[in-house]
Every structure is written in structure tokens, then in C-alpha cells.
Amino acid sequence: MGIARGRHSKTDKKHVARQEPFPLTHVAIIMDGNRRWADLRGLPRLAGHRQGVKTLKELVKYVGRHGLKYLTVYAFSSENWNRSSEEVDYLIGLFAEVVRDELEELHGSKVRLSFIGDLSTLPANLQQAFRQASQRTRDNQGLSLQVAINYGARSEITEAVRRIAADVKQGRLSESEISAELVGSYLYTKDIPDPDLLIRTGGEMRLSNYLLWQSAYAELYVTPVLWPDFSPAEFERALCEFALRERRFGGD
Ligand code: IPE
Ligand code: IPE
Ligand code: MG
């Protein structure tokens, strides 16, 4: 641990000096490992989530300052309701608190904030806070930050299929117009390009129902680093790995 820390802090310094633009447009992240981070320190597990928010804040600052266009983060999946009510309540409260406390600073740094997922089942005050935050920042030209909350890719796609079927039935769309592009335009991410890079912290080699459609050709990067420890230097490490990948999109 001590050795790894030393190495990281050096890298941290080195990477603060980034001068080149990022070599990609859209990064998606599965921010996993908050509770393990807390367990390792003998802290209450909820403290891991709070630390995770700090990590996100730092990363958003870092990537925004260096001109990344799109960042989409997984904050709460449609399956995360299966956790204890104590944890779920804490997370819902935390989202409300973060939006309230961070909105003006995000707005000041020209971040455009939006929320993807089935927001309709969230508490009314949280829905209202999300709407206000999206409205307030909608014209910002800096980083576009999508936060996935109560998000599940299968229900996103299922819902898209249902709406496409309804549009065909009512004559607004013909069957021959249904293409991959059209399906994409019925998803939460309709206005943004597909992710180039999908990062998962916490070491699990799975997608956990995240951006299944959009990640068809995303490069995958899994790191054992737990989310609360994921520094800008770790982000740079992921980008170095990305730069070595050869993206073929099925060609030669
Ligand atoms: C990710 O960390 C945050 C959420 C899913 C809300 P976890 O809470 O899944 O932490 P681990 O993976 O159990 O350590
Ligand atoms: C994925 O993490 C969801 C988020 C990071 C919000 P989980 O911890 O819920 O995923 P599983 O249960 O390990 O697949
Ligand atoms: Mg987890």
C-alpha cells in the first residue's frame, strides 16, 4: 500500500501538467467499490459513498479543466434498490445534498448536468432538484456530465422498443424506418455520442446493466482501484491504456 501510494502521488504531480487535449470524446464510468473502500478502513460503509462523491468532484474538475466533452457516470442502478433501506435512503439523501451543494460551482465551471435513468419513481423533491439542475446548466458549453440514477440498460432499451412500437402503430413511423440509429434516438443518450472508453473501478469484469447499447464498440478498462481512490492520475492511466488500443470497429 505504502509503495503504491508513493508511486501514485508522483504520477499525480506529473499528470497535473496535461497540456494535450484528451484523445477521446466520451468516457463512461462504473464507479464501483465504495463499500469495500470503507470496509478496508474499518469505516461505516456509508462513509465510502461520501468519499466516492469527493472523488467524482475532483475528477469532474480535472476533466472539465482539460476539455473533455462527455462524462457519463453510473451512480445508482435499477438493481441497487435491492440493498438495505438504510443504504438506499442514505444514497437518495446524498444525491439531493450533492446537487444542492455543488450546482452553482458546476454551473460556474460551465458543466452541463443531466440525469439519465427512470427518474419517475424517485422522491418528488429529488426529481425537482434534478430538473432544476438540468435547466440551470442546459446552455453550458463545457463538460457534459450525465449521471445515471435508477438506470438500467435493459429497461432503457425495453422502453425504447415500446415507444417505437407505439409510434409505428399510430402511423408516426414506418417499420422500414427502424434502424440502429433510430433505436439510439429513443434512448436517454440520444443527444450524445457513444462512449469511446468504459472504465470500471473495483475490479469486477462485468457491465452490471450499464449502457449496453451505447458501449457496442467502447474500449473496456477495468482497474482494481476502488472508486474512492480513483484519482486524476488513475484516469490518466486509463487514457494511456486507451491510447495503446487499436480500435477496428470490425474492420481490418
Ligand atoms: C458503488 O460502490 C456505488 C453504488 C453501487 C451505489 P458499491 O456500493 O457497489 O461498493 P462495493 O462494490 O460493494 O465495494
Ligand atoms: C454497479 O455496481 C452500479 C453502480 C456502480 C452504480 P454494483 O456494485 O451495483 O454492481 P454488481 O452488483 O457488482 O454487479
Ligand atoms: Mg459494487
mmCIF file of C-alpha atoms and ligand atoms in Angstrom:
data_model
loop_
_atom_site.group_PDB
_atom_site.id
_atom_site.type_symbol
_atom_site.label_atom_id
_atom_site.label_comp_id
_atom_site.label_asym_id
_atom_site.label_seq_id
_atom_site.Cartn_x
_atom_site.Cartn_y
_atom_site.Cartn_z
ATOM 1 C CA MET A 1 0.000 0.000 0.000
ATOM 2 C CA GLY A 2 2.747 2.409 1.039
ATOM 3 C CA ILE A 3 4.715 1.752 -2.140
ATOM 4 C CA ALA A 4 1.659 2.109 -4.341
ATOM 5 C CA ARG A 5 0.784 5.412 -2.673
ATOM 6 C CA GLY A 6 4.247 6.806 -3.320
ATOM 7 C CA ARG A 7 4.033 5.841 -6.955
ATOM 8 C CA HIS A 8 0.585 7.367 -7.334
ATOM 9 C CA SER A 9 1.467 10.698 -5.806
ATOM 10 C CA LYS A 10 4.386 11.095 -8.219
ATOM 11 C CA THR A 11 2.096 10.314 -11.118
ATOM 12 C CA ASP A 12 -0.416 12.790 -9.733
ATOM 13 C CA LYS A 13 2.106 15.587 -9.952
ATOM 14 C CA LYS A 14 3.202 14.579 -13.401
ATOM 15 C CA HIS A 15 -0.346 14.470 -14.746
ATOM 16 C CA VAL A 16 -1.475 17.801 -13.401
ATOM 17 C CA ALA A 17 0.671 19.164 -16.213
ATOM 18 C CA ARG A 18 -1.526 17.714 -19.001
ATOM 19 C CA GLN A 19 -1.372 20.043 -21.996
ATOM 20 C CA GLU A 20 -2.691 17.981 -24.843
ATOM 21 C CA PRO A 21 -6.428 17.662 -25.431
ATOM 22 C CA PHE A 22 -7.904 14.316 -24.400
ATOM 23 C CA PRO A 23 -7.620 11.703 -27.175
ATOM 24 C CA LEU A 24 -11.331 10.841 -26.953
ATOM 25 C CA THR A 25 -14.733 12.426 -26.656
ATOM 26 C CA HIS A 26 -16.834 10.405 -24.258
ATOM 27 C CA VAL A 27 -15.815 8.441 -21.166
ATOM 28 C CA ALA A 28 -18.311 6.327 -19.228
ATOM 29 C CA ILE A 29 -17.508 5.126 -15.717
ATOM 30 C CA ILE A 30 -18.916 2.441 -13.434
ATOM 31 C CA MET A 31 -17.972 3.954 -10.082
ATOM 32 C CA ASP A 32 -17.701 0.740 -8.061
ATOM 33 C CA GLY A 33 -16.028 -0.240 -4.786
ATOM 34 C CA ASN A 34 -17.225 2.379 -2.297
ATOM 35 C CA ARG A 35 -18.221 -0.094 0.410
ATOM 36 C CA ARG A 36 -15.071 -2.185 0.088
ATOM 37 C CA TRP A 37 -13.064 1.018 0.449
ATOM 38 C CA ALA A 38 -14.851 1.773 3.722
ATOM 39 C CA ASP A 39 -14.555 -1.854 4.936
ATOM 40 C CA LEU A 40 -10.790 -1.773 4.373
ATOM 41 C CA ARG A 41 -10.542 1.249 6.650
ATOM 42 C CA GLY A 42 -12.913 -0.012 9.314
ATOM 43 C CA LEU A 43 -15.301 2.844 8.477
ATOM 44 C CA PRO A 44 -19.077 2.622 8.222
ATOM 45 C CA ARG A 45 -19.928 1.590 4.671
ATOM 46 C CA LEU A 46 -21.899 4.751 4.024
ATOM 47 C CA ALA A 47 -18.669 6.703 4.501
ATOM 48 C CA GLY A 48 -17.444 5.008 1.333
ATOM 49 C CA HIS A 49 -20.260 6.588 -0.650
ATOM 50 C CA ARG A 50 -19.481 10.011 0.773
ATOM 51 C CA GLN A 51 -15.826 9.622 -0.161
ATOM 52 C CA GLY A 52 -16.942 8.497 -3.617
ATOM 53 C CA VAL A 53 -18.658 11.846 -4.101
ATOM 54 C CA LYS A 54 -15.386 13.652 -3.340
ATOM 55 C CA THR A 55 -13.621 11.505 -5.925
ATOM 56 C CA LEU A 56 -16.227 12.367 -8.532
ATOM 57 C CA LYS A 57 -15.967 16.048 -7.724
ATOM 58 C CA GLU A 58 -12.186 16.005 -8.223
ATOM 59 C CA LEU A 59 -12.450 14.064 -11.452
ATOM 60 C CA VAL A 60 -15.130 16.345 -12.873
ATOM 61 C CA LYS A 61 -12.928 19.346 -12.118
ATOM 62 C CA TYR A 62 -9.938 17.684 -13.706
ATOM 63 C CA VAL A 63 -11.581 16.506 -16.922
ATOM 64 C CA GLY A 64 -13.591 19.727 -17.252
ATOM 65 C CA ARG A 65 -10.456 21.836 -16.923
ATOM 66 C CA HIS A 66 -8.765 19.810 -19.653
ATOM 67 C CA GLY A 67 -11.647 19.939 -22.088
ATOM 68 C CA LEU A 68 -13.314 16.513 -22.041
ATOM 69 C CA LYS A 69 -16.664 16.786 -23.831
ATOM 70 C CA TYR A 70 -18.730 13.976 -22.249
ATOM 71 C CA LEU A 71 -18.551 12.034 -18.995
ATOM 72 C CA THR A 72 -21.298 9.580 -18.029
ATOM 73 C CA VAL A 73 -21.156 8.062 -14.551
ATOM 74 C CA TYR A 74 -23.148 5.218 -13.017
ATOM 75 C CA ALA A 75 -24.319 6.363 -9.589
ATOM 76 C CA PHE A 76 -27.285 4.088 -8.833
ATOM 77 C CA SER A 77 -28.529 1.136 -10.859
ATOM 78 C CA SER A 78 -32.096 -0.091 -11.161
ATOM 79 C CA GLU A 79 -30.882 -3.148 -9.206
ATOM 80 C CA ASN A 80 -29.414 -1.098 -6.353
ATOM 81 C CA TRP A 81 -32.905 -0.820 -4.819
ATOM 82 C CA ASN A 82 -32.235 -4.357 -3.585
ATOM 83 C CA ARG A 83 -29.863 -3.006 -0.935
ATOM 84 C CA SER A 84 -30.901 -2.295 2.641
ATOM 85 C CA SER A 85 -33.341 0.580 3.091
ATOM 86 C CA GLU A 86 -30.736 2.303 5.251
ATOM 87 C CA GLU A 87 -28.246 2.357 2.390
ATOM 88 C CA VAL A 88 -30.817 3.286 -0.260
ATOM 89 C CA ASP A 89 -32.153 6.142 1.876
ATOM 90 C CA TYR A 90 -28.651 7.363 2.538
ATOM 91 C CA LEU A 91 -27.799 7.378 -1.163
ATOM 92 C CA ILE A 92 -31.004 9.191 -2.130
ATOM 93 C CA GLY A 93 -30.292 11.793 0.558
ATOM 94 C CA LEU A 94 -26.712 12.093 -0.639
ATOM 95 C CA PHE A 95 -27.764 12.750 -4.249
ATOM 96 C CA ALA A 96 -30.107 15.526 -3.102
ATOM 97 C CA GLU A 97 -27.400 17.060 -0.935
ATOM 98 C CA VAL A 98 -24.746 16.940 -3.649
ATOM 99 C CA VAL A 99 -26.966 18.535 -6.284
ATOM 100 C CA ARG A 100 -27.936 21.266 -3.821
ATOM 101 C CA ASP A 101 -24.367 21.969 -2.673
ATOM 102 C CA GLU A 102 -22.482 21.606 -5.942
ATOM 103 C CA LEU A 103 -24.830 23.067 -8.514
ATOM 104 C CA GLU A 104 -23.550 26.624 -8.520
ATOM 105 C CA GLU A 105 -19.915 25.590 -8.689
ATOM 106 C CA LEU A 106 -20.635 23.189 -11.532
ATOM 107 C CA HIS A 107 -22.593 25.889 -13.320
ATOM 108 C CA GLY A 108 -19.697 28.309 -12.785
ATOM 109 C CA SER A 109 -17.330 25.849 -14.437
ATOM 110 C CA LYS A 110 -19.683 25.576 -17.436
ATOM 111 C CA VAL A 111 -20.666 21.964 -16.764
ATOM 112 C CA ARG A 112 -23.904 20.838 -18.390
ATOM 113 C CA LEU A 113 -25.533 18.455 -15.981
ATOM 114 C CA SER A 114 -28.151 15.880 -16.861
ATOM 115 C CA PHE A 115 -29.601 12.729 -15.327
ATOM 116 C CA ILE A 116 -30.356 9.501 -17.129
ATOM 117 C CA GLY A 117 -32.473 6.641 -15.855
ATOM 118 C CA ASP A 118 -36.061 6.187 -14.752
ATOM 119 C CA LEU A 119 -36.383 9.288 -12.640
ATOM 120 C CA SER A 120 -40.161 8.969 -12.358
ATOM 121 C CA THR A 121 -40.017 6.660 -9.335
ATOM 122 C CA LEU A 122 -37.608 8.843 -7.335
ATOM 123 C CA PRO A 123 -38.904 11.048 -4.493
ATOM 124 C CA ALA A 124 -40.570 14.193 -5.843
ATOM 125 C CA ASN A 125 -38.063 16.573 -4.248
ATOM 126 C CA LEU A 126 -35.161 14.745 -5.883
ATOM 127 C CA GLN A 127 -36.867 14.804 -9.284
ATOM 128 C CA GLN A 128 -37.429 18.501 -8.822
ATOM 129 C CA ALA A 129 -33.781 19.106 -7.861
ATOM 130 C CA PHE A 130 -32.612 17.162 -10.925
ATOM 131 C CA ARG A 131 -34.937 19.101 -13.219
ATOM 132 C CA GLN A 132 -33.743 22.411 -11.825
ATOM 133 C CA ALA A 133 -30.098 21.429 -12.147
ATOM 134 C CA SER A 134 -30.560 20.328 -15.767
ATOM 135 C CA GLN A 135 -32.446 23.510 -16.624
ATOM 136 C CA ARG A 136 -29.950 25.785 -14.952
ATOM 137 C CA THR A 137 -26.977 24.276 -16.761
ATOM 138 C CA ARG A 138 -28.579 23.394 -20.095
ATOM 139 C CA ASP A 139 -26.810 26.110 -22.134
ATOM 140 C CA ASN A 140 -23.359 25.479 -20.710
ATOM 141 C CA GLN A 141 -20.702 24.637 -23.279
ATOM 142 C CA GLY A 142 -18.157 22.875 -21.067
ATOM 143 C CA LEU A 143 -18.160 19.262 -19.898
ATOM 144 C CA SER A 144 -21.435 17.466 -20.436
ATOM 145 C CA LEU A 145 -21.903 15.329 -17.309
ATOM 146 C CA GLN A 146 -24.557 12.620 -17.350
ATOM 147 C CA VAL A 147 -25.337 10.994 -14.010
ATOM 148 C CA ALA A 148 -27.087 7.618 -14.307
ATOM 149 C CA ILE A 149 -29.535 7.165 -11.445
ATOM 150 C CA ASN A 150 -32.095 4.389 -11.255
ATOM 151 C CA TYR A 151 -30.592 3.452 -14.583
ATOM 152 C CA GLY A 152 -30.743 0.019 -16.187
ATOM 153 C CA ALA A 153 -29.839 -0.561 -19.827
ATOM 154 C CA ARG A 154 -32.354 -3.337 -20.339
ATOM 155 C CA SER A 155 -35.267 -1.213 -19.230
ATOM 156 C CA GLU A 156 -33.917 1.714 -21.255
ATOM 157 C CA ILE A 157 -33.939 -0.488 -24.381
ATOM 158 C CA THR A 158 -37.274 -2.095 -23.493
ATOM 159 C CA GLU A 159 -38.844 1.317 -23.080
ATOM 160 C CA ALA A 160 -37.390 2.420 -26.429
ATOM 161 C CA VAL A 161 -38.889 -0.664 -28.123
ATOM 162 C CA ARG A 162 -42.257 0.096 -26.545
ATOM 163 C CA ARG A 163 -42.216 3.695 -27.785
ATOM 164 C CA ILE A 164 -41.087 2.682 -31.263
ATOM 165 C CA ALA A 165 -43.936 0.131 -31.424
ATOM 166 C CA ALA A 166 -46.416 2.791 -30.328
ATOM 167 C CA ASP A 167 -45.120 5.216 -32.966
ATOM 168 C CA VAL A 168 -45.444 2.562 -35.686
ATOM 169 C CA LYS A 169 -48.933 1.661 -34.521
ATOM 170 C CA GLN A 170 -50.057 5.266 -34.638
ATOM 171 C CA GLY A 171 -48.526 5.854 -38.055
ATOM 172 C CA ARG A 172 -45.831 8.281 -36.904
ATOM 173 C CA LEU A 173 -43.142 5.869 -38.043
ATOM 174 C CA SER A 174 -42.952 3.135 -40.660
ATOM 175 C CA GLU A 175 -41.386 -0.241 -39.927
ATOM 176 C CA SER A 176 -38.771 0.287 -42.651
ATOM 177 C CA GLU A 177 -37.502 3.396 -40.859
ATOM 178 C CA ILE A 178 -36.371 1.348 -37.842
ATOM 179 C CA SER A 179 -32.565 1.346 -37.898
ATOM 180 C CA ALA A 180 -29.838 1.177 -35.261
ATOM 181 C CA GLU A 181 -29.607 4.948 -35.476
ATOM 182 C CA LEU A 182 -33.310 5.306 -34.872
ATOM 183 C CA VAL A 183 -33.203 2.974 -31.869
ATOM 184 C CA GLY A 184 -30.358 5.095 -30.482
ATOM 185 C CA SER A 185 -32.531 8.173 -30.817
ATOM 186 C CA TYR A 186 -35.077 6.643 -28.404
ATOM 187 C CA LEU A 187 -32.502 6.150 -25.653
ATOM 188 C CA TYR A 188 -31.636 8.520 -22.791
ATOM 189 C CA THR A 189 -28.346 9.232 -24.549
ATOM 190 C CA LYS A 190 -29.964 10.330 -27.817
ATOM 191 C CA ASP A 191 -28.087 13.629 -27.976
ATOM 192 C CA ILE A 192 -24.602 12.392 -27.194
ATOM 193 C CA PRO A 193 -22.047 10.220 -28.997
ATOM 194 C CA ASP A 194 -21.350 6.652 -27.864
ATOM 195 C CA PRO A 195 -18.646 6.217 -25.210
ATOM 196 C CA ASP A 196 -15.127 5.678 -26.526
ATOM 197 C CA LEU A 197 -13.914 4.280 -23.235
ATOM 198 C CA LEU A 198 -15.779 2.486 -20.453
ATOM 199 C CA ILE A 199 -13.929 2.398 -17.141
ATOM 200 C CA ARG A 200 -14.944 0.160 -14.268
ATOM 201 C CA THR A 201 -13.274 0.604 -10.893
ATOM 202 C CA GLY A 202 -13.355 -2.058 -8.174
ATOM 203 C CA GLY A 203 -12.152 -4.896 -10.399
ATOM 204 C CA GLU A 204 -15.403 -6.636 -11.404
ATOM 205 C CA MET A 205 -15.349 -7.810 -15.024
ATOM 206 C CA ARG A 206 -18.970 -7.114 -15.851
ATOM 207 C CA LEU A 207 -21.218 -4.357 -17.166
ATOM 208 C CA SER A 208 -23.934 -4.590 -14.481
ATOM 209 C CA ASN A 209 -26.630 -3.404 -16.905
ATOM 210 C CA TYR A 210 -24.801 -0.198 -17.889
ATOM 211 C CA LEU A 211 -25.024 1.384 -21.377
ATOM 212 C CA LEU A 212 -25.381 -1.989 -23.111
ATOM 213 C CA TRP A 213 -26.431 -0.482 -26.436
ATOM 214 C CA GLN A 214 -24.124 2.512 -26.406
ATOM 215 C CA SER A 215 -20.990 0.555 -25.461
ATOM 216 C CA ALA A 216 -21.045 -1.734 -28.503
ATOM 217 C CA TYR A 217 -17.584 -0.509 -29.525
ATOM 218 C CA ALA A 218 -16.336 1.137 -26.349
ATOM 219 C CA GLU A 219 -12.882 0.126 -25.194
ATOM 220 C CA LEU A 220 -13.155 -1.520 -21.775
ATOM 221 C CA TYR A 221 -10.801 -0.716 -18.902
ATOM 222 C CA VAL A 222 -11.182 -2.446 -15.554
ATOM 223 C CA THR A 223 -8.987 -1.396 -12.658
ATOM 224 C CA PRO A 224 -8.841 -2.957 -9.188
ATOM 225 C CA VAL A 225 -8.555 0.556 -7.740
ATOM 226 C CA LEU A 226 -11.663 1.200 -5.629
ATOM 227 C CA TRP A 227 -13.728 4.207 -6.689
ATOM 228 C CA PRO A 228 -12.866 6.459 -3.710
ATOM 229 C CA ASP A 229 -9.162 6.022 -4.619
ATOM 230 C CA PHE A 230 -9.654 6.777 -8.330
ATOM 231 C CA SER A 231 -7.598 9.952 -8.745
ATOM 232 C CA PRO A 232 -6.991 12.035 -11.880
ATOM 233 C CA ALA A 233 -3.687 10.124 -12.124
ATOM 234 C CA GLU A 234 -5.642 6.858 -12.311
ATOM 235 C CA PHE A 235 -7.813 8.403 -15.007
ATOM 236 C CA GLU A 236 -4.654 9.278 -16.940
ATOM 237 C CA ARG A 237 -3.510 5.676 -16.569
ATOM 238 C CA ALA A 238 -6.738 4.554 -18.211
ATOM 239 C CA LEU A 239 -6.161 7.037 -21.035
ATOM 240 C CA CYS A 240 -2.613 5.742 -21.577
ATOM 241 C CA GLU A 241 -4.029 2.254 -21.938
ATOM 242 C CA PHE A 242 -6.731 3.581 -24.287
ATOM 243 C CA ALA A 243 -4.074 5.217 -26.457
ATOM 244 C CA LEU A 244 -2.440 1.802 -26.960
ATOM 245 C CA ARG A 245 -5.635 0.137 -28.119
ATOM 246 C CA GLU A 246 -6.274 -0.402 -31.782
ATOM 247 C CA ARG A 247 -9.914 0.344 -32.497
ATOM 248 C CA ARG A 248 -11.053 -1.627 -35.512
ATOM 249 C CA PHE A 249 -14.857 -1.419 -35.405
ATOM 250 C CA GLY A 250 -14.978 -4.790 -37.121
ATOM 251 C CA GLY A 251 -12.670 -3.766 -39.993
ATOM 252 C CA ASP A 252 -9.118 -4.938 -40.835
HETATM 253 C C1 IPE B 1 -20.598 1.610 -5.915
HETATM 254 O O1 IPE B 1 -19.970 1.046 -4.806
HETATM 255 C C2 IPE B 1 -21.693 2.587 -5.528
HETATM 256 C C3 IPE B 1 -23.063 2.087 -5.773
HETATM 257 C C4 IPE B 1 -23.381 0.980 -6.365
HETATM 258 C C5 IPE B 1 -24.144 2.939 -5.317
HETATM 259 P P1 IPE B 1 -20.617 -0.184 -4.040
HETATM 260 O O2 IPE B 1 -21.601 0.328 -3.051
HETATM 261 O O3 IPE B 1 -21.151 -1.193 -5.008
HETATM 262 O O4 IPE B 1 -19.367 -0.776 -3.259
HETATM 263 P P2 IPE B 1 -18.826 -2.255 -3.319
HETATM 264 O O5 IPE B 1 -18.694 -2.635 -4.755
HETATM 265 O O6 IPE B 1 -19.824 -3.112 -2.590
HETATM 266 O O7 IPE B 1 -17.499 -2.171 -2.625
HETATM 267 C C1 IPE B 2 -22.777 -1.144 -10.419
HETATM 268 O O1 IPE B 2 -22.195 -1.549 -9.227
HETATM 269 C C2 IPE B 2 -23.674 0.038 -10.184
HETATM 270 C C3 IPE B 2 -23.010 1.283 -9.795
HETATM 271 C C4 IPE B 2 -21.723 1.462 -9.700
HETATM 272 C C5 IPE B 2 -23.886 2.385 -9.512
HETATM 273 P P1 IPE B 2 -22.835 -2.736 -8.363
HETATM 274 O O2 IPE B 2 -21.965 -2.901 -7.177
HETATM 275 O O3 IPE B 2 -24.269 -2.473 -8.130
HETATM 276 O O4 IPE B 2 -22.695 -3.961 -9.368
HETATM 277 P P2 IPE B 2 -22.657 -5.513 -9.074
HETATM 278 O O5 IPE B 2 -23.745 -5.817 -8.080
HETATM 279 O O6 IPE B 2 -21.290 -5.803 -8.512
HETATM 280 O O7 IPE B 2 -22.849 -6.154 -10.411
HETATM 281 MG MG MG B 3 -20.312 -2.717 -6.074
#
